[in-house]
């Protein structure tokens, strides 16, 4: 029997058992990355469709609204005056004239009474050239009723609008505009400036004479202590009559009374302006009166003297009073 192969086999097994352990540990099983959660895409903001009745050219953007430049307004067209009624910050001193008929526009003029500015109104067929209309009416001067109440104008004919740009109205004036005493010329300028700055597009006026444009504040000293912007001279009013204006009076107190054709007091009241002594404020008051038959009368605004209680700084506005028993 051949024993050699068996011996060789035994020897091999013994050698394997004495060999170094080279396998070590496999260590922890390799960890596979955790399965990624399904991606959750964030939907784009919904685009709000334009509902104007026409297809939108693209998405509506929500960024800053671009600011367009304001082109110079031609003299013939710009917004209607504050307080007009073609279709009120109604500014300080704007007219309160009630509703004008359809197809008309009411503009305010600043005339002169006793050397001070005094407002009046005109209601005319509607026109886009409201600034030109106001200048024409200013040059035409007071109505008969206004003249009877002491109003005048020192503005000559020929003053015309050139353009309105960036809040400045440029006006062309005839040579006669600068004729006369310095005080008269300044009053003339004030009439034009206060009349044109009733329009929202106008804050100052350049009279084309080489001087810097001026605004209302430059002529504030030409206002009387009490200004009545409503009712207007000759206006028909009912009870209660609403009286509006501005005032710079003691303790801001403005008194009002309504008189009939014979000068009898048929209604009275008072109010406080929005600013007192040393500053000009707005006022508004409704005064009831009793009158048997419709007829002429007047509305008076005045200040009561702190010295002796007398009526001072009186402004009288002739009106037509509707009958009222209330």
C-alpha atoms as a printed R data frame, in Angstrom:
    type eleno elety resid chain resno       x       y       z
1   ATOM     1    CA   UNK     A     1   0.000   0.000   0.000
2   ATOM     2    CA   UNK     A     2   1.399   3.340  -1.003
3   ATOM     3    CA   UNK     A     3   1.388   5.645   2.024
4   ATOM     4    CA   UNK     A     4   3.041   8.691   0.427
5   ATOM     5    CA   UNK     A     5  -0.104  10.608  -0.624
6   ATOM     6    CA   UNK     A     6  -1.663  10.136   2.770
7   ATOM     7    CA   UNK     A     7   1.440  11.449   4.500
8   ATOM     8    CA   UNK     A     8   1.528  14.477   2.289
9   ATOM     9    CA   UNK     A     9  -2.113  15.199   3.092
10  ATOM    10    CA   UNK     A    10  -1.517  15.022   6.838
11  ATOM    11    CA   UNK     A    11   1.508  17.312   6.580
12  ATOM    12    CA   UNK     A    12  -0.525  19.937   4.683
13  ATOM    13    CA   UNK     A    13  -3.260  19.930   7.271
14  ATOM    14    CA   UNK     A    14  -0.779  20.412  10.108
15  ATOM    15    CA   UNK     A    15   0.865  23.379   8.382
16  ATOM    16    CA   UNK     A    16  -2.516  25.044   7.801
17  ATOM    17    CA   UNK     A    17  -3.437  24.746  11.432
18  ATOM    18    CA   UNK     A    18  -0.220  26.451  12.536
19  ATOM    19    CA   UNK     A    19  -0.495  29.397  10.112
20  ATOM    20    CA   UNK     A    20  -1.201  32.940  11.369
21  ATOM    21    CA   UNK     A    21  -4.794  34.125  11.417
22  ATOM    22    CA   UNK     A    22  -4.768  36.697   8.593
23  ATOM    23    CA   UNK     A    23  -8.449  37.056   8.042
24  ATOM    24    CA   UNK     A    24  -9.183  39.479  10.918
25  ATOM    25    CA   UNK     A    25 -12.769  40.710  11.172
26  ATOM    26    CA   UNK     A    26 -14.790  41.894   8.343
27  ATOM    27    CA   UNK     A    27 -16.022  44.706  10.546
28  ATOM    28    CA   UNK     A    28 -19.469  45.977  10.393
29  ATOM    29    CA   UNK     A    29 -21.305  45.382   7.266
30  ATOM    30    CA   UNK     A    30 -20.960  48.256   4.930
31  ATOM    31    CA   UNK     A    31 -23.876  50.630   5.415
32  ATOM    32    CA   UNK     A    32 -25.538  51.792   2.251
33  ATOM    33    CA   UNK     A    33 -26.667  55.386   2.105
34  ATOM    34    CA   UNK     A    34 -30.206  55.763   3.358
35  ATOM    35    CA   UNK     A    35 -32.619  56.047   0.530
36  ATOM    36    CA   UNK     A    36 -33.108  59.676  -0.310
37  ATOM    37    CA   UNK     A    37 -36.538  61.008   0.369
38  ATOM    38    CA   UNK     A    38 -38.407  61.817  -2.774
39  ATOM    39    CA   UNK     A    39 -37.625  65.353  -3.870
40  ATOM    40    CA   UNK     A    40 -40.422  67.779  -3.040
41  ATOM    41    CA   UNK     A    41 -40.242  70.559  -5.567
42  ATOM    42    CA   UNK     A    42 -41.559  73.953  -4.471
43  ATOM    43    CA   UNK     A    43 -44.151  75.146  -6.864
44  ATOM    44    CA   UNK     A    44 -43.530  78.517  -8.429
45  ATOM    45    CA   UNK     A    45 -45.830  81.258  -7.156
46  ATOM    46    CA   UNK     A    46 -49.060  81.230  -9.008
47  ATOM    47    CA   UNK     A    47 -49.360  83.938 -11.601
48  ATOM    48    CA   UNK     A    48 -52.485  85.962 -11.114
49  ATOM    49    CA   UNK     A    49 -54.222  86.259 -14.428
50  ATOM    50    CA   UNK     A    50 -55.006  89.716 -15.702
51  ATOM    51    CA   UNK     A    51 -58.736  90.146 -15.721
52  ATOM    52    CA   UNK     A    52 -58.984  93.231 -17.828
53  ATOM    53    CA   UNK     A    53 -60.658  91.331 -20.627
54  ATOM    54    CA   UNK     A    54 -57.519  91.022 -22.771
55  ATOM    55    CA   UNK     A    55 -54.859  88.362 -22.618
56  ATOM    56    CA   UNK     A    56 -51.871  89.307 -20.537
57  ATOM    57    CA   UNK     A    57 -48.585  89.582 -22.486
58  ATOM    58    CA   UNK     A    58 -46.790  87.683 -19.723
59  ATOM    59    CA   UNK     A    59 -46.707  87.065 -15.983
60  ATOM    60    CA   UNK     A    60 -47.628  89.882 -13.698
61  ATOM    61    CA   UNK     A    61 -44.446  90.979 -11.949
62  ATOM    62    CA   UNK     A    62 -44.532  92.001  -8.327
63  ATOM    63    CA   UNK     A    63 -41.333  94.033  -8.248
64  ATOM    64    CA   UNK     A    64 -41.163  97.803  -7.837
65  ATOM    65    CA   UNK     A    65 -43.480  99.622 -10.132
66  ATOM    66    CA   UNK     A    66 -41.448 101.634 -12.625
67  ATOM    67    CA   UNK     A    67 -41.944 105.323 -12.288
68  ATOM    68    CA   UNK     A    68 -42.560 107.032 -15.557
69  ATOM    69    CA   UNK     A    69 -41.460 110.545 -16.265
70  ATOM    70    CA   UNK     A    70 -44.069 113.244 -16.396
71  ATOM    71    CA   UNK     A    71 -44.103 115.056 -19.660
72  ATOM    72    CA   UNK     A    72 -44.727 118.742 -19.842
73  ATOM    73    CA   UNK     A    73 -48.448 119.437 -19.986
74  ATOM    74    CA   UNK     A    74 -49.611 121.596 -22.833
75  ATOM    75    CA   UNK     A    75 -51.276 124.773 -21.711
76  ATOM    76    CA   UNK     A    76 -54.594 123.606 -23.097
77  ATOM    77    CA   UNK     A    77 -55.017 120.436 -21.072
78  ATOM    78    CA   UNK     A    78 -54.493 119.447 -17.454
79  ATOM    79    CA   UNK     A    79 -56.610 118.231 -14.542
80  ATOM    80    CA   UNK     A    80 -59.647 120.188 -13.522
81  ATOM    81    CA   UNK     A    81 -59.225 122.675 -10.693
82  ATOM    82    CA   UNK     A    82 -59.516 121.658  -7.086
83  ATOM    83    CA   UNK     A    83 -63.084 122.119  -6.039
84  ATOM    84    CA   UNK     A    84 -64.364 122.203  -9.621
85  ATOM    85    CA   UNK     A    85 -67.418 120.178 -10.530
86  ATOM    86    CA   UNK     A    86 -67.063 119.008 -14.152
87  ATOM    87    CA   UNK     A    87 -67.837 115.422 -13.350
88  ATOM    88    CA   UNK     A    88 -62.877 119.600  -4.141
89  ATOM    89    CA   UNK     A    89 -57.051 118.326  -0.747
90  ATOM    90    CA   UNK     A    90 -59.447 120.611  -2.010
91  ATOM    91    CA   UNK     A    91 -56.729 123.038  -1.112
92  ATOM    92    CA   UNK     A    92 -56.874 125.621   1.557
93  ATOM    93    CA   UNK     A    93 -58.989 128.431   0.229
94  ATOM    94    CA   UNK     A    94 -60.783 126.529  -2.518
95  ATOM    95    CA   UNK     A    95 -64.332 127.424  -3.400
96  ATOM    96    CA   UNK     A    96 -67.387 125.699  -2.003
97  ATOM    97    CA   UNK     A    97 -69.963 126.362  -4.659
98  ATOM    98    CA   UNK     A    98 -72.203 123.326  -4.698
99  ATOM    99    CA   UNK     A    99 -72.867 121.206  -7.764
100 ATOM   100    CA   UNK     A   100 -72.383 122.761 -11.165
101 ATOM   101    CA   UNK     A   101 -74.605 121.649 -14.059
102 ATOM   102    CA   UNK     A   102 -73.380 118.777 -16.197
103 ATOM   103    CA   UNK     A   103 -71.039 119.836 -18.959
104 ATOM   104    CA   UNK     A   104 -69.684 122.780 -16.995
105 ATOM   105    CA   UNK     A   105 -66.612 123.530 -14.935
106 ATOM   106    CA   UNK     A   106 -66.274 125.908 -11.990
107 ATOM   107    CA   UNK     A   107 -63.003 127.784 -11.589
108 ATOM   108    CA   UNK     A   108 -61.890 130.087  -8.828
109 ATOM   109    CA   UNK     A   109 -60.593 133.595  -9.439
110 ATOM   110    CA   UNK     A   110 -58.672 135.706  -6.991
111 ATOM   111    CA   UNK     A   111 -59.780 139.296  -7.339
112 ATOM   112    CA   UNK     A   112 -59.014 142.303  -5.142
113 ATOM   113    CA   UNK     A   113 -61.038 143.981  -2.412
114 ATOM   114    CA   UNK     A   114 -59.625 146.757  -0.250
115 ATOM   115    CA   UNK     A   115 -56.123 145.996  -1.485
116 ATOM   116    CA   UNK     A   116 -56.302 142.324  -0.468
117 ATOM   117    CA   UNK     A   117 -56.977 139.105  -2.353
118 ATOM   118    CA   UNK     A   118 -60.600 138.003  -2.459
119 ATOM   119    CA   UNK     A   119 -62.004 134.855  -4.124
120 ATOM   120    CA   UNK     A   120 -64.776 134.577  -6.679
121 ATOM   121    CA   UNK     A   121 -65.996 131.761  -8.906
122 ATOM   122    CA   UNK     A   122 -67.067 131.270 -12.498
123 ATOM   123    CA   UNK     A   123 -69.059 128.380 -13.928
124 ATOM   124    CA   UNK     A   124 -68.539 127.987 -17.650
125 ATOM   125    CA   UNK     A   125 -68.934 125.306 -20.341
126 ATOM   126    CA   UNK     A   126 -66.501 122.504 -19.704
127 ATOM   127    CA   UNK     A   127 -63.148 122.788 -21.442
128 ATOM   128    CA   UNK     A   128 -59.799 121.024 -21.099
129 ATOM   129    CA   UNK     A   129 -58.125 124.457 -21.134
130 ATOM   130    CA   UNK     A   130 -59.162 125.308 -17.593
131 ATOM   131    CA   UNK     A   131 -56.040 127.301 -16.803
132 ATOM   132    CA   UNK     A   132 -56.504 129.447 -19.896
133 ATOM   133    CA   UNK     A   133 -60.168 129.888 -18.973
134 ATOM   134    CA   UNK     A   134 -59.227 131.064 -15.488
135 ATOM   135    CA   UNK     A   135 -56.757 133.627 -16.855
136 ATOM   136    CA   UNK     A   136 -59.311 134.946 -19.343
137 ATOM   137    CA   UNK     A   137 -61.924 135.319 -16.618
138 ATOM   138    CA   UNK     A   138 -59.389 136.995 -14.355
139 ATOM   139    CA   UNK     A   139 -58.580 139.575 -17.022
140 ATOM   140    CA   UNK     A   140 -62.301 140.161 -17.637
141 ATOM   141    CA   UNK     A   141 -62.608 141.385 -14.069
142 ATOM   142    CA   UNK     A   142 -65.469 141.247 -11.589
143 ATOM   143    CA   UNK     A   143 -69.122 140.733 -12.418
144 ATOM   144    CA   UNK     A   144 -71.611 143.507 -11.741
145 ATOM   145    CA   UNK     A   145 -72.563 141.921  -8.413
146 ATOM   146    CA   UNK     A   146 -68.921 141.543  -7.437
147 ATOM   147    CA   UNK     A   147 -68.129 145.111  -8.416
148 ATOM   148    CA   UNK     A   148 -71.050 146.283  -6.282
149 ATOM   149    CA   UNK     A   149 -69.512 144.365  -3.379
150 ATOM   150    CA   UNK     A   150 -66.219 146.193  -3.887
151 ATOM   151    CA   UNK     A   151 -64.212 143.661  -5.900
152 ATOM   152    CA   UNK     A   152 -61.821 144.736  -8.659
153 ATOM   153    CA   UNK     A   153 -58.958 143.262 -10.678
154 ATOM   154    CA   UNK     A   154 -55.579 144.729 -11.575
155 ATOM   155    CA   UNK     A   155 -54.682 142.027 -14.121
156 ATOM   156    CA   UNK     A   156 -54.587 143.359 -17.706
157 ATOM   157    CA   UNK     A   157 -55.764 141.451 -20.753
158 ATOM   158    CA   UNK     A   158 -53.225 139.438 -22.692
159 ATOM   159    CA   UNK     A   159 -51.897 137.157 -19.950
160 ATOM   160    CA   UNK     A   160 -51.758 133.667 -21.454
161 ATOM   161    CA   UNK     A   161 -50.605 130.184 -20.569
162 ATOM   162    CA   UNK     A   162 -47.484 128.814 -22.225
163 ATOM   163    CA   UNK     A   163 -46.971 125.445 -20.561
164 ATOM   164    CA   UNK     A   164 -47.156 123.500 -17.320
165 ATOM   165    CA   UNK     A   165 -44.157 121.365 -16.451
166 ATOM   166    CA   UNK     A   166 -43.109 119.718 -13.193
167 ATOM   167    CA   UNK     A   167 -45.451 121.827 -11.076
168 ATOM   168    CA   UNK     A   168 -44.540 125.144 -12.695
169 ATOM   169    CA   UNK     A   169 -46.949 127.068 -14.904
170 ATOM   170    CA   UNK     A   170 -45.161 129.369 -17.322
171 ATOM   171    CA   UNK     A   171 -47.141 132.435 -18.309
172 ATOM   172    CA   UNK     A   172 -46.562 135.067 -20.959
173 ATOM   173    CA   UNK     A   173 -47.601 138.538 -19.802
174 ATOM   174    CA   UNK     A   174 -47.905 141.759 -21.833
175 ATOM   175    CA   UNK     A   175 -45.626 144.737 -21.093
176 ATOM   176    CA   UNK     A   176 -48.502 146.412 -19.230
177 ATOM   177    CA   UNK     A   177 -48.254 143.703 -16.600
178 ATOM   178    CA   UNK     A   178 -45.294 145.416 -14.951
179 ATOM   179    CA   UNK     A   179 -46.685 148.946 -15.233
180 ATOM   180    CA   UNK     A   180 -47.673 150.840 -12.115
181 ATOM   181    CA   UNK     A   181 -46.520 151.087  -8.503
182 ATOM   182    CA   UNK     A   182 -44.564 148.217  -6.987
183 ATOM   183    CA   UNK     A   183 -47.448 147.313  -4.672
184 ATOM   184    CA   UNK     A   184 -49.873 147.123  -7.602
185 ATOM   185    CA   UNK     A   185 -47.551 144.926  -9.648
186 ATOM   186    CA   UNK     A   186 -47.103 142.586  -6.695
187 ATOM   187    CA   UNK     A   187 -50.859 142.382  -6.172
188 ATOM   188    CA   UNK     A   188 -51.239 141.613  -9.881
189 ATOM   189    CA   UNK     A   189 -48.722 138.809  -9.627
190 ATOM   190    CA   UNK     A   190 -50.521 137.469  -6.566
191 ATOM   191    CA   UNK     A   191 -53.827 137.353  -8.443
192 ATOM   192    CA   UNK     A   192 -52.310 135.237 -11.205
193 ATOM   193    CA   UNK     A   193 -50.404 132.948  -8.852
194 ATOM   194    CA   UNK     A   194 -53.335 132.288  -6.530
195 ATOM   195    CA   UNK     A   195 -55.683 131.721  -9.465
196 ATOM   196    CA   UNK     A   196 -53.431 129.234 -11.273
197 ATOM   197    CA   UNK     A   197 -52.352 127.304  -8.199
198 ATOM   198    CA   UNK     A   198 -55.908 126.116  -7.648
199 ATOM   199    CA   UNK     A   199 -55.060 123.435 -10.233
200 ATOM   200    CA   UNK     A   200 -53.442 120.242  -8.904
201 ATOM   201    CA   UNK     A   201 -50.732 120.366 -11.580
202 ATOM   202    CA   UNK     A   202 -49.588 123.864 -10.594
203 ATOM   203    CA   UNK     A   203 -47.626 124.687  -7.443
204 ATOM   204    CA   UNK     A   204 -45.839 127.809  -8.632
205 ATOM   205    CA   UNK     A   205 -45.949 130.270 -11.514
206 ATOM   206    CA   UNK     A   206 -43.211 131.672 -13.737
207 ATOM   207    CA   UNK     A   207 -44.363 134.967 -15.194
208 ATOM   208    CA   UNK     A   208 -41.522 135.015 -17.712
209 ATOM   209    CA   UNK     A   209 -40.015 138.214 -16.345
210 ATOM   210    CA   UNK     A   210 -36.710 136.728 -15.258
211 ATOM   211    CA   UNK     A   211 -37.747 136.302 -11.640
212 ATOM   212    CA   UNK     A   212 -37.878 132.990  -9.853
213 ATOM   213    CA   UNK     A   213 -41.252 131.203  -9.951
214 ATOM   214    CA   UNK     A   214 -43.461 131.999  -6.970
215 ATOM   215    CA   UNK     A   215 -46.234 130.184  -5.123
216 ATOM   216    CA   UNK     A   216 -49.084 131.011  -2.785
217 ATOM   217    CA   UNK     A   217 -46.919 131.348   0.288
218 ATOM   218    CA   UNK     A   218 -45.044 134.234  -1.348
219 ATOM   219    CA   UNK     A   219 -48.217 136.347  -1.222
220 ATOM   220    CA   UNK     A   220 -49.868 135.064   1.940
221 ATOM   221    CA   UNK     A   221 -49.549 138.523   3.477
222 ATOM   222    CA   UNK     A   222 -52.002 139.814   0.859
223 ATOM   223    CA   UNK     A   223 -54.854 137.770   2.315
224 ATOM   224    CA   UNK     A   224 -57.274 139.492   4.700
225 ATOM   225    CA   UNK     A   225 -57.593 138.067   8.231
226 ATOM   226    CA   UNK     A   226 -60.778 136.268   7.155
227 ATOM   227    CA   UNK     A   227 -61.325 134.791   3.700
228 ATOM   228    CA   UNK     A   228 -64.739 133.458   2.672
229 ATOM   229    CA   UNK     A   229 -64.469 130.889  -0.109
230 ATOM   230    CA   UNK     A   230 -68.090 129.828   0.063
231 ATOM   231    CA   UNK     A   231 -70.730 130.887  -0.588
232 ATOM   232    CA   UNK     A   232 -69.757 133.007  -3.565
233 ATOM   233    CA   UNK     A   233 -71.144 136.455  -4.244
234 ATOM   234    CA   UNK     A   234 -74.586 136.136  -5.825
235 ATOM   235    CA   UNK     A   235 -74.930 132.436  -5.044
236 ATOM   236    CA   UNK     A   236 -78.363 131.088  -4.137
237 ATOM   237    CA   UNK     A   237 -78.258 129.295  -0.789
238 ATOM   238    CA   UNK     A   238 -80.626 127.551   1.580
239 ATOM   239    CA   UNK     A   239 -80.768 126.845   5.282
240 ATOM   240    CA   UNK     A   240 -78.454 125.753   6.712
241 ATOM   241    CA   UNK     A   241 -75.965 127.739   4.690
242 ATOM   242    CA   UNK     A   242 -72.451 126.314   4.782
243 ATOM   243    CA   UNK     A   243 -69.749 128.943   5.141
244 ATOM   244    CA   UNK     A   244 -66.141 127.982   4.402
245 ATOM   245    CA   UNK     A   245 -62.820 129.734   4.183
246 ATOM   246    CA   UNK     A   246 -59.583 130.456   5.979
247 ATOM   247    CA   UNK     A   247 -58.773 132.747   8.874
248 ATOM   248    CA   UNK     A   248 -55.952 134.091  10.979
249 ATOM   249    CA   UNK     A   249 -57.770 135.571  13.948
250 ATOM   250    CA   UNK     A   250 -57.609 135.734  17.738
251 ATOM   251    CA   UNK     A   251 -58.059 132.294  19.289
252 ATOM   252    CA   UNK     A   252 -59.023 131.001  15.807
253 ATOM   253    CA   UNK     A   253 -62.670 131.938  16.424
254 ATOM   254    CA   UNK     A   254 -64.702 132.891  13.353
255 ATOM   255    CA   UNK     A   255 -68.236 134.191  13.842
256 ATOM   256    CA   UNK     A   256 -70.897 134.120  11.131
257 ATOM   257    CA   UNK     A   257 -74.314 135.679  10.789
258 ATOM   258    CA   UNK     A   258 -76.974 135.682   8.087
259 ATOM   259    CA   UNK     A   259 -78.848 138.911   7.333
260 ATOM   260    CA   UNK     A   260 -82.004 139.510   5.313
261 ATOM   261    CA   UNK     A   261 -82.445 142.292   2.777
262 ATOM   262    CA   UNK     A   262 -83.129 144.804   5.539
263 ATOM   263    CA   UNK     A   263 -80.018 143.886   7.497
264 ATOM   264    CA   UNK     A   264 -81.850 141.983  10.209
265 ATOM   265    CA   UNK     A   265 -79.986 139.033  11.673
266 ATOM   266    CA   UNK     A   266 -81.915 135.839  10.884
267 ATOM   267    CA   UNK     A   267 -79.226 133.307  11.795
268 ATOM   268    CA   UNK     A   268 -75.876 133.200  13.579
269 ATOM   269    CA   UNK     A   269 -73.125 130.822  14.604
270 ATOM   270    CA   UNK     A   270 -69.419 130.488  15.128
271 ATOM   271    CA   UNK     A   271 -66.630 127.982  14.692
272 ATOM   272    CA   UNK     A   272 -62.940 127.489  15.334
273 ATOM   273    CA   UNK     A   273 -60.412 127.443  12.512
274 ATOM   274    CA   UNK     A   274 -57.802 124.714  12.354
275 ATOM   275    CA   UNK     A   275 -55.102 127.149  13.445
276 ATOM   276    CA   UNK     A   276 -55.210 130.080  15.824
277 ATOM   277    CA   UNK     A   277 -53.441 133.366  16.391
278 ATOM   278    CA   UNK     A   278 -50.244 133.634  14.371
279 ATOM   279    CA   UNK     A   279 -51.184 131.095  11.719
280 ATOM   280    CA   UNK     A   280 -53.906 130.623   9.125
281 ATOM   281    CA   UNK     A   281 -56.370 127.770   9.401
282 ATOM   282    CA   UNK     A   282 -59.399 126.423   7.576
283 ATOM   283    CA   UNK     A   283 -62.901 126.818   8.924
284 ATOM   284    CA   UNK     A   284 -66.331 125.476   8.051
285 ATOM   285    CA   UNK     A   285 -69.654 126.129   9.742
286 ATOM   286    CA   UNK     A   286 -73.322 125.532   8.893
287 ATOM   287    CA   UNK     A   287 -75.711 128.278   9.998
288 ATOM   288    CA   UNK     A   288 -79.496 127.907  10.041
289 ATOM   289    CA   UNK     A   289 -81.777 130.843   9.404
290 ATOM   290    CA   UNK     A   290 -85.490 131.620   9.114
291 ATOM   291    CA   UNK     A   291 -86.897 133.595   6.217
292 ATOM   292    CA   UNK     A   292 -90.519 133.802   5.100
293 ATOM   293    CA   UNK     A   293 -89.862 134.433   1.401
294 ATOM   294    CA   UNK     A   294 -86.922 133.940  -0.919
295 ATOM   295    CA   UNK     A   295 -84.976 137.142  -1.397
296 ATOM   296    CA   UNK     A   296 -81.597 138.870  -1.294
297 ATOM   297    CA   UNK     A   297 -79.521 138.901   1.838
298 ATOM   298    CA   UNK     A   298 -75.947 138.462   2.938
299 ATOM   299    CA   UNK     A   299 -73.618 136.208   4.860
300 ATOM   300    CA   UNK     A   300 -71.098 137.898   7.132
301 ATOM   301    CA   UNK     A   301 -67.982 136.362   8.614
302 ATOM   302    CA   UNK     A   302 -66.173 138.367  11.250
303 ATOM   303    CA   UNK     A   303 -63.958 138.353  14.312
304 ATOM   304    CA   UNK     A   304 -65.104 139.540  17.720
305 ATOM   305    CA   UNK     A   305 -62.628 142.068  19.080
306 ATOM   306    CA   UNK     A   306 -60.829 140.884  22.199
307 ATOM   307    CA   UNK     A   307 -60.601 144.518  23.252
308 ATOM   308    CA   UNK     A   308 -64.192 145.728  23.134
309 ATOM   309    CA   UNK     A   309 -66.343 142.919  21.681
310 ATOM   310    CA   UNK     A   310 -67.057 144.764  18.449
311 ATOM   311    CA   UNK     A   311 -67.162 143.069  15.056
312 ATOM   312    CA   UNK     A   312 -63.875 143.475  13.202
313 ATOM   313    CA   UNK     A   313 -62.394 142.116   9.965
314 ATOM   314    CA   UNK     A   314 -65.903 141.772   8.563
315 ATOM   315    CA   UNK     A   315 -66.356 140.047   5.194
316 ATOM   316    CA   UNK     A   316 -69.828 140.452   3.695
317 ATOM   317    CA   UNK     A   317 -71.010 138.189   0.876
318 ATOM   318    CA   UNK     A   318 -74.268 139.186  -0.873
319 ATOM   319    CA   UNK     A   319 -76.340 136.091  -1.691
320 ATOM   320    CA   UNK     A   320 -79.867 135.023  -2.627
321 ATOM   321    CA   UNK     A   321 -81.510 133.374   0.383
322 ATOM   322    CA   UNK     A   322 -84.085 130.662  -0.104
323 ATOM   323    CA   UNK     A   323 -87.140 130.814   2.118
324 ATOM   324    CA   UNK     A   324 -86.819 128.667   5.224
325 ATOM   325    CA   UNK     A   325 -88.933 128.152   8.321
326 ATOM   326    CA   UNK     A   326 -86.642 125.556   9.921
